PDB file of C-alpha atoms in Angstrom:
ATOM      1  CA  MET E 159     116.648 130.156-125.330  1.00  0.00           C
ATOM      2  CA  ASN E 160     113.946 128.164-127.309  1.00  0.00           C
ATOM      3  CA  ASN E 161     115.093 125.895-129.989  1.00  0.00           C
ATOM      4  CA  ALA E 162     111.525 124.846-131.341  1.00  0.00           C
ATOM      5  CA  GLY E 163     111.558 124.878-135.019  1.00  0.00           C
ATOM      6  CA  ALA E 164     115.465 124.952-135.260  1.00  0.00           C
ATOM      7  CA  GLU E 165     116.827 122.350-138.000  1.00  0.00           C
ATOM      8  CA  GLN E 166     118.649 119.369-136.305  1.00  0.00           C
ATOM      9  CA  THR E 167     120.864 117.210-138.090  1.00  0.00           C
ATOM     10  CA  GLY E 168     122.568 113.902-137.436  1.00  0.00           C
ATOM     11  CA  THR E 169     124.293 110.778-138.995  1.00  0.00           C
ATOM     12  CA  ALA E 170     123.417 107.169-138.701  1.00  0.00           C
ATOM     13  CA  SER E 171     124.767 103.996-140.186  1.00  0.00           C
ATOM     14  CA  ALA E 172     123.228 100.814-141.026  1.00  0.00           C
ATOM     15  CA  THR E 173     124.338  97.386-142.206  1.00  0.00           C
ATOM     16  CA  ILE E 174     122.043  95.545-144.574  1.00  0.00           C
ATOM     17  CA  ASN E 175     122.882  91.937-145.231  1.00  0.00           C
ATOM     18  CA  PHE E 176     121.652  90.148-148.300  1.00  0.00           C
ATOM     19  CA  THR E 177     120.927  86.444-148.184  1.00  0.00           C
ATOM     20  CA  LYS E 178     121.021  84.881-151.473  1.00  0.00           C
ATOM     21  CA  LEU E 179     117.857  82.667-152.403  1.00  0.00           C
ATOM     22  CA  ASN E 180     117.906  79.576-154.463  1.00  0.00           C
ATOM     23  CA  ASP E 181     115.934  80.000-157.755  1.00  0.00           C
ATOM     24  CA  ALA E 182     114.396  77.101-159.594  1.00  0.00           C
ATOM     25  CA  PRO E 183     115.527  75.847-162.811  1.00  0.00           C
ATOM     26  CA  SER E 184     113.760  76.906-166.185  1.00  0.00           C
ATOM     27  CA  ILE E 185     113.209  74.171-168.969  1.00  0.00           C
ATOM     28  CA  THR E 186     112.978  75.216-172.482  1.00  0.00           C
ATOM     29  CA  LEU E 187     110.547  73.195-174.338  1.00  0.00           C
ATOM     30  CA  LYS E 188     110.549  72.391-177.952  1.00  0.00           C
ATOM     31  CA  TYR E 189     108.237  70.496-180.347  1.00  0.00           C
ATOM     32  CA  CYS E 190     109.849  67.215-181.141  1.00  0.00           C
ATOM     33  CA  VAL E 191     109.148  64.803-184.059  1.00  0.00           C
ATOM     34  CA  PHE E 192     111.112  61.744-184.715  1.00  0.00           C
ATOM     35  CA  ASP E 193     111.045  59.086-187.386  1.00  0.00           C
ATOM     36  CA  GLU E 194     109.842  55.526-186.465  1.00  0.00           C
ATOM     37  CA  ASN E 195     112.118  52.503-186.156  1.00  0.00           C
ATOM     38  CA  LEU E 196     115.339  54.576-185.267  1.00  0.00           C
ATOM     39  CA  PRO E 197     117.764  52.690-183.236  1.00  0.00           C
ATOM     40  CA  ILE E 198     117.358  52.808-179.340  1.00  0.00           C
ATOM     41  CA  THR E 199     120.381  54.522-178.812  1.00  0.00           C
ATOM     42  CA  THR E 200     118.984  57.533-180.626  1.00  0.00           C
ATOM     43  CA  VAL E 201     118.049  60.747-178.632  1.00  0.00           C
ATOM     44  CA  VAL E 202     114.275  61.624-179.143  1.00  0.00           C
ATOM     45  CA  TYR E 203     114.374  64.489-176.757  1.00  0.00           C
ATOM     46  CA  ASP E 204     116.959  66.570-175.342  1.00  0.00           C
ATOM     47  CA  GLY E 205     115.982  68.285-171.914  1.00  0.00           C
ATOM     48  CA  ASN E 206     117.095  71.858-171.704  1.00  0.00           C
ATOM     49  CA  ALA E 207     117.210  73.699-168.431  1.00  0.00           C
ATOM     50  CA  THR E 208     118.880  76.777-167.101  1.00  0.00           C
ATOM     51  CA  ASP E 209     119.242  77.943-163.569  1.00  0.00           C
ATOM     52  CA  VAL E 210     120.254  81.666-162.833  1.00  0.00           C
ATOM     53  CA  ASP E 211     122.049  80.216-159.956  1.00  0.00           C
ATOM     54  CA  SER E 212     125.312  79.649-162.013  1.00  0.00           C
ATOM     55  CA  SER E 213     126.934  77.441-159.279  1.00  0.00           C
ATOM     56  CA  ASP E 214     123.993  75.024-159.189  1.00  0.00           C
ATOM     57  CA  THR E 215     124.208  71.660-160.861  1.00  0.00           C
ATOM     58  CA  ILE E 216     120.752  70.647-162.678  1.00  0.00           C
ATOM     59  CA  THR E 217     119.669  66.836-162.861  1.00  0.00           C
ATOM     60  CA  PHE E 218     116.917  65.430-164.765  1.00  0.00           C
ATOM     61  CA  SER E 219     114.353  62.885-164.256  1.00  0.00           C
ATOM     62  CA  ILE E 220     111.049  61.962-166.176  1.00  0.00           C
ATOM     63  CA  SER E 221     107.584  61.022-164.888  1.00  0.00           C
ATOM     64  CA  GLY E 222     103.948  60.595-166.289  1.00  0.00           C
ATOM     65  CA  THR E 223     102.118  58.448-168.763  1.00  0.00           C
ATOM     66  CA  ASP E 224     104.817  57.087-171.069  1.00  0.00           C
ATOM     67  CA  ALA E 225     107.738  57.697-168.807  1.00  0.00           C
ATOM     68  CA  ALA E 226     108.429  53.924-168.147  1.00  0.00           C
ATOM     69  CA  LEU E 227     109.098  53.508-172.091  1.00  0.00           C
ATOM     70  CA  PHE E 228     112.166  55.942-171.762  1.00  0.00           C
ATOM     71  CA  THR E 229     115.603  56.249-170.249  1.00  0.00           C
ATOM     72  CA  VAL E 230     116.973  59.837-169.313  1.00  0.00           C
ATOM     73  CA  ASP E 231     120.429  61.011-168.674  1.00  0.00           C
ATOM     74  CA  SER E 232     120.244  62.462-165.277  1.00  0.00           C
ATOM     75  CA  ASN E 233     123.352  64.693-166.198  1.00  0.00           C
ATOM     76  CA  ASP E 234     122.262  66.218-169.701  1.00  0.00           C
ATOM     77  CA  GLY E 235     118.738  65.517-170.048  1.00  0.00           C
ATOM     78  CA  GLU E 236     118.985  63.081-172.871  1.00  0.00           C
ATOM     79  CA  VAL E 237     115.853  60.954-173.411  1.00  0.00           C
ATOM     80  CA  ARG E 238     116.029  57.729-175.447  1.00  0.00           C
ATOM     81  CA  LEU E 239     113.364  55.245-176.161  1.00  0.00           C
ATOM     82  CA  LYS E 240     113.643  51.723-174.673  1.00  0.00           C
ATOM     83  CA  THR E 241     112.415  49.890-177.596  1.00  0.00           C
ATOM     84  CA  SER E 242     112.322  51.547-181.272  1.00  0.00           C
ATOM     85  CA  ALA E 243     109.103  53.336-182.132  1.00  0.00           C
ATOM     86  CA  ASP E 244     106.552  52.129-184.618  1.00  0.00           C
ATOM     87  CA  PHE E 245     103.900  54.745-185.945  1.00  0.00           C
ATOM     88  CA  GLU E 246     101.593  52.027-186.391  1.00  0.00           C
ATOM     89  CA  THR E 247     101.535  51.081-182.682  1.00  0.00           C
ATOM     90  CA  LYS E 248     101.931  54.221-181.060  1.00  0.00           C
ATOM     91  CA  ASN E 249     102.131  57.626-182.727  1.00  0.00           C
ATOM     92  CA  SER E 250     102.774  59.799-179.894  1.00  0.00           C
ATOM     93  CA  TYR E 251     104.340  59.715-176.457  1.00  0.00           C
ATOM     94  CA  SER E 252     103.788  61.877-173.384  1.00  0.00           C
ATOM     95  CA  PHE E 253     106.001  62.348-170.059  1.00  0.00           C
ATOM     96  CA  ASN E 254     107.043  65.228-167.670  1.00  0.00           C
ATOM     97  CA  ILE E 255     110.586  66.182-167.765  1.00  0.00           C
ATOM     98  CA  ILE E 256     111.703  67.356-164.451  1.00  0.00           C
ATOM     99  CA  ALA E 257     114.837  69.546-163.746  1.00  0.00           C
ATOM    100  CA  THR E 258     116.213  69.882-160.212  1.00  0.00           C
ATOM    101  CA  ASP E 259     118.707  72.025-158.847  1.00  0.00           C
ATOM    102  CA  ASN E 260     121.265  71.313-156.106  1.00  0.00           C
ATOM    103  CA  GLY E 261     121.007  74.637-154.373  1.00  0.00           C
ATOM    104  CA  ALA E 262     120.042  75.397-150.866  1.00  0.00           C
ATOM    105  CA  GLY E 263     116.432  74.181-150.447  1.00  0.00           C
ATOM    106  CA  THR E 264     116.495  72.042-153.646  1.00  0.00           C
ATOM    107  CA  LEU E 265     114.182  73.371-156.217  1.00  0.00           C
ATOM    108  CA  SER E 266     112.612  71.468-159.425  1.00  0.00           C
ATOM    109  CA  THR E 267     110.526  72.625-162.329  1.00  0.00           C
ATOM    110  CA  SER E 268     108.395  70.002-164.397  1.00  0.00           C
ATOM    111  CA  LYS E 269     107.191  70.600-167.929  1.00  0.00           C
ATOM    112  CA  ALA E 270     104.823  68.298-170.000  1.00  0.00           C
ATOM    113  CA  VAL E 271     106.390  66.939-173.197  1.00  0.00           C
ATOM    114  CA  THR E 272     104.618  65.372-176.386  1.00  0.00           C
ATOM    115  CA  LEU E 273     106.784  63.620-178.770  1.00  0.00           C
ATOM    116  CA  SER E 274     105.080  62.854-182.116  1.00  0.00           C
ATOM    117  CA  VAL E 275     106.397  59.705-184.271  1.00  0.00           C
ATOM    118  CA  ASN E 276     106.801  60.482-187.853  1.00  0.00           C
ATOM    119  CA  ASN E 277     105.432  57.705-190.126  1.00  0.00           C
ATOM    120  CA  LEU E 278     107.671  56.215-192.603  1.00  0.00           C
ATOM    121  CA  ASN E 279     106.740  54.162-195.658  1.00  0.00           C
ATOM    122  CA  ASP E 280     107.133  50.323-194.340  1.00  0.00           C
ATOM    123  CA  PRO E 281     108.322  47.858-196.642  1.00  0.00           C
ATOM    124  CA  PRO E 282     105.494  45.389-197.890  1.00  0.00           C
ATOM    125  CA  SER E 283     105.090  42.163-195.641  1.00  0.00           C
TER     126      SER E 283
END
């Protein structure tokens, strides 16, 4: 008998394994202006980052041109000046905010931030 051209069927099974990959955090930037002469405890920028890997913890750091003039809370991204700002001395500041996750193959995201100082009416000297 010749079975040429006859339909043949069969079954097979396969196992597909998915490996979860680490995604870098995403930083949300916002325009920031703050008044001069604020106390150094004042938050002048609040780093905001999210990570689709919900189990990852995000830590914050800063780098760049004016980074040495600030402190950053590594847990929540709150940035404060080390000394009070004076518009007549320096009217803007620039730094990079860096969000780093603790997932497998640690990933970071960096965004440039520029903060502007709002000039207030200074008392006469």
